[in-house]
Tab-separated table of C-alpha atoms and ligand atoms in Angstrom:
chain	number	residue	atom	x	y	z
A	1	MET	CA	66.589	114.932	102.084
A	2	ARG	CA	68.923	113.368	99.269
A	3	LYS	CA	72.492	113.163	100.808
A	4	LYS	CA	75.429	115.070	98.845
A	5	ILE	CA	78.702	113.489	97.641
A	6	TYR	CA	81.653	115.178	96.312
A	7	ILE	CA	83.725	113.594	93.709
A	8	ALA	CA	86.892	114.198	92.664
A	9	TYR	CA	88.369	112.720	89.706
A	10	THR	CA	92.520	112.922	90.088
A	11	GLY	CA	93.100	110.605	86.981
A	12	GLY	CA	93.749	107.187	86.000
A	13	THR	CA	91.759	104.425	83.620
A	14	ILE	CA	88.349	105.280	84.921
A	15	GLY	CA	88.045	108.462	82.466
A	16	MET	CA	90.926	107.775	80.212
A	17	GLN	CA	90.635	107.419	76.049
A	18	LYS	CA	92.741	105.675	74.116
A	19	SER	CA	95.538	107.704	72.068
A	20	ALA	CA	98.466	107.137	70.079
A	21	ARG	CA	100.667	106.425	73.257
A	22	GLY	CA	98.136	104.318	75.133
A	23	TYR	CA	95.528	105.424	77.432
A	24	ILE	CA	95.339	108.821	78.570
A	25	PRO	CA	93.031	111.056	80.391
A	26	THR	CA	91.216	113.187	79.039
A	27	PRO	CA	90.043	116.331	80.821
A	28	GLY	CA	86.116	116.874	81.099
A	29	PHE	CA	85.219	113.642	79.308
A	30	ILE	CA	84.329	111.397	82.822
A	31	THR	CA	81.767	114.690	83.900
A	32	GLU	CA	80.157	114.433	80.161
A	33	GLN	CA	79.786	110.288	80.305
A	34	MET	CA	78.731	110.649	84.061
A	35	ALA	CA	76.021	112.948	82.742
A	36	LEU	CA	74.647	110.201	80.377
A	37	ILE	CA	74.644	107.261	82.593
A	38	PRO	CA	71.067	106.850	84.216
A	39	GLU	CA	71.290	105.340	87.327
A	40	LEU	CA	73.473	108.102	88.653
A	41	GLN	CA	70.105	110.632	87.503
A	42	ASP	CA	67.777	108.401	89.738
A	43	SER	CA	66.057	109.706	92.837
A	44	SER	CA	67.316	106.698	94.652
A	45	MET	CA	70.894	108.036	94.168
A	46	PRO	CA	72.871	110.929	96.136
A	47	LEU	CA	73.047	114.021	94.571
A	48	TYR	CA	76.793	114.534	93.394
A	49	THR	CA	79.237	117.479	92.225
A	50	ILE	CA	82.609	116.198	90.408
A	51	CYS	CA	85.342	117.935	90.273
A	52	GLU	CA	87.752	117.143	87.390
A	53	TYR	CA	91.577	117.853	88.759
A	54	ALA	CA	93.024	120.553	86.915
A	55	VAL	CA	95.387	118.095	85.095
A	56	PRO	CA	93.748	114.623	85.814
A	57	ILE	CA	97.067	111.928	85.623
A	58	ASP	CA	97.560	108.545	85.189
A	59	SER	CA	98.107	107.504	89.041
A	60	SER	CA	102.318	106.308	88.012
A	61	ASN	CA	102.790	110.175	88.426
A	62	MET	CA	101.421	110.879	91.772
A	63	THR	CA	103.343	112.469	94.483
A	64	THR	CA	102.953	114.065	98.243
A	65	SER	CA	102.096	117.228	95.892
A	66	ASP	CA	98.690	115.632	95.178
A	67	TRP	CA	98.146	114.124	98.149
A	68	HIS	CA	98.321	117.160	99.876
A	69	ILE	CA	96.144	118.519	96.656
A	70	ILE	CA	93.222	115.568	97.349
A	71	ALA	CA	93.491	115.924	101.183
A	72	THR	CA	92.949	120.041	100.692
A	73	ASP	CA	90.304	119.329	98.381
A	74	ILE	CA	88.174	117.376	100.818
A	75	ALA	CA	88.596	119.543	103.639
A	76	ASN	CA	87.784	122.713	102.147
A	77	ASN	CA	84.517	120.857	100.994
A	78	TYR	CA	83.828	118.177	104.154
A	79	ALA	CA	81.437	120.408	105.827
A	80	ALA	CA	79.304	120.530	102.771
A	81	TYR	CA	78.763	116.956	101.731
A	82	ASP	CA	78.055	113.964	103.364
A	83	GLY	CA	80.648	111.890	101.854
A	84	PHE	CA	83.821	111.550	99.359
A	85	ILE	CA	84.679	109.925	95.975
A	86	ILE	CA	88.360	109.898	94.949
A	87	LEU	CA	88.178	108.575	91.434
A	88	HIS	CA	92.070	107.737	91.140
A	89	GLY	CA	93.788	105.430	89.176
A	90	THR	CA	94.928	101.798	90.272
A	91	ASP	CA	98.670	101.684	89.939
A	92	THR	CA	99.155	103.541	93.581
A	93	MET	CA	95.476	104.118	94.677
A	94	ALA	CA	96.654	101.700	97.630
A	95	TYR	CA	99.547	104.498	98.583
A	96	THR	CA	96.654	107.216	98.531
A	97	ALA	CA	94.550	105.452	100.633
A	98	SER	CA	96.681	104.822	102.828
A	99	ALA	CA	98.551	107.845	102.618
A	100	LEU	CA	95.026	109.612	102.900
A	101	SER	CA	94.180	107.278	105.892
A	102	PHE	CA	97.103	109.347	107.914
A	103	MET	CA	96.197	112.497	106.494
A	104	LEU	CA	92.564	113.063	107.272
A	105	GLU	CA	92.537	112.969	110.959
A	106	ASN	CA	89.756	112.509	112.774
A	107	LEU	CA	87.333	111.821	109.949
A	108	ALA	CA	83.926	111.305	110.621
A	109	LYS	CA	82.386	110.916	106.969
A	110	PRO	CA	83.204	107.968	104.354
A	111	VAL	CA	86.310	108.877	101.863
A	112	ILE	CA	86.057	106.402	98.966
A	113	LEU	CA	88.934	105.878	96.564
A	114	THR	CA	88.135	104.021	93.102
A	115	GLY	CA	88.957	103.674	89.857
A	116	SER	CA	88.753	100.874	86.835
A	117	GLN	CA	91.220	98.253	85.009
A	118	LEU	CA	88.729	99.116	81.460
A	119	PRO	CA	88.116	102.875	80.818
A	120	LEU	CA	84.279	104.623	80.670
A	121	SER	CA	84.722	105.261	76.963
A	122	GLU	CA	85.406	100.998	76.442
A	123	ILE	CA	82.320	99.386	75.607
A	124	ARG	CA	82.984	96.176	77.855
A	125	ASN	CA	84.137	98.124	81.196
A	126	ASP	CA	84.606	98.029	85.209
A	127	ALA	CA	83.949	101.496	85.187
A	128	ARG	CA	80.305	101.642	85.231
A	129	GLY	CA	79.534	99.443	87.528
A	130	ALA	CA	82.202	100.914	90.030
A	131	LEU	CA	80.503	104.361	89.945
A	132	ILE	CA	77.282	103.539	90.219
A	133	THR	CA	78.354	101.082	93.519
A	134	THR	CA	80.882	103.436	95.046
A	135	LEU	CA	77.904	106.329	94.800
A	136	LEU	CA	75.528	103.811	96.349
A	137	LEU	CA	77.484	103.111	99.333
A	138	ALA	CA	79.018	106.586	100.169
A	139	ASN	CA	75.256	107.529	100.391
A	140	GLN	CA	74.309	104.151	102.339
A	141	LEU	CA	76.960	103.170	104.793
A	142	GLU	CA	78.805	105.898	107.573
A	143	ILE	CA	81.612	104.892	107.970
A	144	PRO	CA	84.542	107.158	108.998
A	145	GLU	CA	87.217	105.674	107.156
A	146	VAL	CA	89.609	106.067	104.074
A	147	CYS	CA	87.877	102.792	102.042
A	148	LEU	CA	88.823	101.728	98.511
A	149	TYR	CA	86.072	99.556	96.688
A	150	PHE	CA	86.540	97.298	93.556
A	151	ASN	CA	84.893	94.365	92.290
A	152	HIS	CA	82.237	94.176	94.978
A	153	LYS	CA	85.015	94.915	98.153
A	154	LEU	CA	84.597	97.821	100.067
A	155	LEU	CA	88.177	97.441	101.598
A	156	ARG	CA	90.011	99.335	104.261
A	157	GLY	CA	92.310	101.937	102.221
A	158	ASN	CA	95.602	101.428	104.238
A	159	ARG	CA	94.890	97.707	104.136
A	160	ALA	CA	94.605	97.027	100.447
A	161	ARG	CA	96.891	96.444	97.704
A	162	LYS	CA	96.989	95.914	93.741
A	163	LEU	CA	97.699	92.382	93.381
A	164	SER	CA	96.471	92.323	89.156
A	165	SER	CA	96.917	94.414	86.803
A	166	ALA	CA	95.048	91.816	84.594
A	167	ASN	CA	91.825	91.155	85.766
A	168	PHE	CA	88.687	93.047	87.633
A	169	ASP	CA	89.839	91.897	91.179
A	170	THR	CA	92.864	93.699	91.145
A	171	PHE	CA	92.704	94.517	94.503
A	172	GLN	CA	93.074	92.112	97.868
A	173	PRO	CA	92.520	93.049	101.562
A	174	LEU	CA	95.681	91.922	103.392
A	175	ASN	CA	95.283	90.206	106.528
A	176	PHE	CA	92.223	92.260	107.120
A	177	PRO	CA	88.761	91.443	105.756
A	178	ALA	CA	86.542	93.682	103.689
A	179	LEU	CA	84.387	95.896	105.279
A	180	ALA	CA	81.483	95.544	103.487
A	181	THR	CA	80.679	93.495	99.993
A	182	ALA	CA	78.372	94.306	97.440
A	183	GLU	CA	77.560	90.801	95.562
A	184	LEU	CA	73.364	90.378	95.604
A	185	THR	CA	72.909	92.337	98.754
A	186	ILE	CA	75.451	95.099	100.162
A	187	THR	CA	76.593	93.472	103.377
A	188	THR	CA	78.384	95.148	105.805
A	189	ASN	CA	80.561	94.000	108.237
A	190	LYS	CA	80.251	96.799	110.881
A	191	GLU	CA	82.340	95.201	114.050
A	192	ARG	CA	85.091	95.834	112.162
A	193	TRP	CA	84.432	99.646	111.512
A	194	LEU	CA	86.264	102.535	112.620
A	195	THR	CA	84.656	104.351	114.725
A	196	ALA	CA	84.958	108.245	114.839
A	197	ASN	CA	85.846	109.587	117.742
A	198	HIS	CA	84.172	113.560	117.510
A	199	GLN	CA	87.442	115.510	117.435
A	200	PRO	CA	87.760	118.412	115.208
A	201	PHE	CA	88.457	117.116	111.665
A	202	GLN	CA	91.849	118.363	110.068
A	203	ILE	CA	94.615	117.688	107.688
A	204	GLN	CA	98.252	116.557	108.422
A	205	SER	CA	100.301	117.126	105.166
A	206	ILE	CA	102.705	114.456	104.432
A	207	GLN	CA	106.154	115.922	102.774
A	208	ASP	CA	108.913	113.933	101.203
A	209	ASN	CA	111.592	112.806	103.126
A	210	LEU	CA	114.829	110.932	102.757
A	211	VAL	CA	113.584	107.240	102.980
A	212	ALA	CA	114.099	104.549	100.916
A	213	CYS	CA	112.552	100.818	100.600
A	214	VAL	CA	115.016	98.020	99.996
A	215	ARG	CA	113.764	94.459	99.056
A	216	LEU	CA	116.237	91.902	99.880
A	217	PHE	CA	116.866	89.160	98.212
A	218	PRO	CA	119.570	86.326	98.730
A	219	GLY	CA	123.268	87.268	97.657
A	220	MET	CA	122.358	91.412	97.793
A	221	SER	CA	125.428	93.259	97.497
A	222	MET	CA	125.957	95.592	100.607
A	223	GLU	CA	127.766	97.948	98.884
A	224	ILE	CA	123.850	98.632	97.568
A	225	LEU	CA	123.143	99.469	101.016
A	226	LYS	CA	126.017	101.299	102.125
A	227	GLN	CA	125.647	103.298	99.800
A	228	LEU	CA	121.932	104.195	100.076
A	229	LEU	CA	123.077	105.279	103.667
A	230	GLN	CA	125.148	107.509	102.749
A	231	ILE	CA	122.815	109.980	101.774
A	232	PRO	CA	121.634	110.358	104.655
A	233	LEU	CA	118.417	108.461	104.909
A	234	LYS	CA	116.391	109.164	108.049
A	235	GLY	CA	114.311	105.750	107.578
A	236	LEU	CA	114.551	102.575	105.851
A	237	ILE	CA	112.269	100.196	105.392
A	238	LEU	CA	113.721	96.579	104.767
A	239	GLU	CA	111.602	94.578	102.879
A	240	THR	CA	112.795	90.666	104.522
A	241	PHE	CA	111.514	87.471	103.968
A	242	GLY	CA	108.900	85.212	105.568
A	243	SER	CA	108.360	86.355	108.957
A	244	GLY	CA	110.871	89.762	109.450
A	245	ASN	CA	113.919	87.179	108.937
A	246	ALA	CA	117.629	88.764	107.038
A	247	PRO	CA	120.701	86.927	106.568
A	248	ASP	CA	122.242	87.226	110.037
A	249	ASN	CA	125.606	85.784	108.819
A	250	ASN	CA	126.476	88.880	106.876
A	251	PRO	CA	128.249	91.255	109.384
A	252	MET	CA	128.592	93.850	107.042
A	253	PHE	CA	124.613	93.841	106.646
A	254	ILE	CA	124.288	94.009	110.396
A	255	ASN	CA	127.084	96.520	111.240
A	256	LEU	CA	125.835	98.985	108.643
A	257	LEU	CA	122.108	98.911	110.044
A	258	LYS	CA	123.580	98.855	113.445
A	259	GLU	CA	125.666	102.098	112.899
A	260	ALA	CA	122.538	103.569	110.997
A	261	ILE	CA	120.200	103.391	113.858
A	262	LYS	CA	122.973	104.841	116.477
A	263	GLN	CA	122.745	107.323	113.807
A	264	HIS	CA	119.259	107.462	114.145
A	265	VAL	CA	117.681	106.658	111.171
A	266	ILE	CA	114.501	104.280	111.721
A	267	VAL	CA	114.795	100.969	110.313
A	268	VAL	CA	111.467	99.057	109.968
A	269	ASN	CA	111.403	95.652	109.351
A	270	CYS	CA	107.898	94.456	107.235
A	271	THR	CA	107.362	91.391	104.849
A	272	GLN	CA	107.392	90.708	101.273
A	273	CYS	CA	104.798	87.821	102.202
A	274	PRO	CA	101.747	89.602	101.500
A	275	HIS	CA	99.670	87.485	104.135
A	276	GLY	CA	101.317	87.134	107.397
A	277	ARG	CA	103.070	89.048	109.798
A	278	VAL	CA	106.636	90.045	111.115
A	279	ASP	CA	107.714	87.991	114.140
A	280	MET	CA	111.417	88.950	114.595
A	281	ALA	CA	111.300	86.399	117.171
A	282	GLN	CA	110.566	83.668	115.494
A	283	TYR	CA	113.882	82.979	114.170
A	284	ALA	CA	117.371	83.650	114.755
A	285	THR	CA	117.541	85.220	111.587
A	286	GLY	CA	114.845	87.724	112.851
A	287	GLN	CA	116.011	88.083	116.344
A	288	SER	CA	119.689	89.652	115.050
A	289	LEU	CA	117.378	92.667	113.612
A	290	LEU	CA	115.399	92.858	117.054
A	291	ASP	CA	118.799	92.833	118.642
A	292	ILE	CA	120.223	96.424	116.529
A	293	GLY	CA	117.224	97.848	117.551
A	294	VAL	CA	115.117	97.494	113.816
A	295	ILE	CA	111.338	98.171	114.403
A	296	SER	CA	108.220	96.021	113.443
A	297	ALA	CA	105.520	96.622	110.732
A	298	TYR	CA	103.801	93.473	112.166
A	299	ASP	CA	100.880	92.761	109.415
A	300	MET	CA	101.177	96.192	107.830
A	301	THR	CA	101.250	96.387	104.261
A	302	ALA	CA	104.540	98.241	102.313
A	303	GLU	CA	102.482	100.968	101.415
A	304	ALA	CA	100.379	101.810	104.608
A	305	THR	CA	104.051	101.249	106.747
A	306	LEU	CA	106.100	103.861	103.871
A	307	THR	CA	103.203	106.197	104.391
A	308	LYS	CA	102.746	105.577	108.311
A	309	LEU	CA	106.406	106.717	107.986
A	310	LEU	CA	106.395	109.515	106.191
A	311	TYR	CA	103.066	110.821	108.041
A	312	LEU	CA	105.226	110.636	111.186
A	313	PHE	CA	108.034	112.199	109.819
A	314	SER	CA	106.208	115.039	108.957
A	315	LYS	CA	104.688	115.599	112.002
A	316	ASP	CA	107.852	116.578	113.482
A	317	LEU	CA	108.256	114.158	116.262
A	318	SER	CA	110.937	112.709	118.051
A	319	THR	CA	113.059	109.847	116.488
A	320	ALA	CA	111.893	107.793	119.879
A	321	SER	CA	107.871	108.881	119.646
A	322	ILE	CA	108.341	108.300	115.868
A	323	LYS	CA	109.257	104.346	116.603
A	324	HIS	CA	106.780	104.261	119.041
A	325	ASN	CA	103.841	105.566	117.433
A	326	MET	CA	105.109	103.586	113.728
A	327	GLN	CA	103.875	100.479	116.441
A	328	GLN	CA	100.667	101.778	117.279
A	329	ASN	CA	97.594	100.988	115.623
A	330	LEU	CA	96.859	104.505	114.174
A	331	ARG	CA	94.285	103.780	111.869
A	332	GLY	CA	93.336	100.125	111.680
A	333	GLU	CA	96.369	99.591	109.513
A	334	VAL	CA	97.939	97.122	112.016
A	335	SER	CA	96.766	94.528	114.037
A	336	LEU	CA	98.848	94.331	117.717
B	1	LIG	N1	98.297	103.461	85.022
B	1	LIG	C1	96.780	103.958	85.122
B	1	LIG	C2	96.761	104.616	86.497
B	1	LIG	O1	97.372	104.102	87.511
B	1	LIG	C3	96.183	102.408	86.107
B	1	LIG	C4	94.790	102.122	86.134
B	1	LIG	O2	94.008	103.356	86.259
B	1	LIG	O3	94.362	101.558	86.416
B	1	LIG	O4	96.269	105.722	86.116
């Protein structure tokens, strides 16, 4: 029996056409074009249903409400399909993939996000190959995870980051190998896959919250941090240097953070380096953050750190429990 795959088109370059203002999503276009690709109709392929969202968007316009729409759509179709493909713009695909990895609790089926750098409407494009291979992977691999497929690599969604806006090798896995590769043959890296836990599938929505990400830079005015903390914030992701270091010779910086932590702001240390991990004990400049109660993002991407924090806030947990869970491996997003 042919498997059934549900495809949601949320927007993004893959289904865009040129306009006077640059590429824009064009309702109806991707459905029509996919019906004309013979490989997608081949009997060796799964059967697919495509659902175009009412207003397809450029992913720069994504919000937490859009994540909720996608998660609910998957939940509503969960029993009827063997796998799910989310067609999405590349700009914020790593955020959506990370968010969905937390929101889709007890996932037991593949959910693969994909898109392209050049739209299907261009003669030369990476869209056609992405559609064919993603459909094949969703058909063949019983991987119970939220993944991201791009340029021959199937990545864990919450380990990927967009690193290029100029070439087809757009996404890179950070601190974690690809889950499968589709070169001349499809090769899987099964020992790295998550295993399904057989609890009932459910979704946890993510609400907006007063969370900020601050990328430190040498000489940054601490007035900025002071103003920001007066909002008052609930969570602060500090993008630090190297292995989680920050200016420990600036008393205003340390005191502001110390006071915020006392007021239950959750401060997370996430490194600016794409590769490597936070280890606050390595240098005195990191140790001073550890001493005041800053918690570590270890080797998580900034996208995974942010969406994990929002997810835990949405579960209405105590500050202590959020801090504890931030430092646990929930969906393969962190190596401890
Ligand atoms: N701006 C587009 C988007 O994220 C880029 C892309 O799809 O590649 O929707």
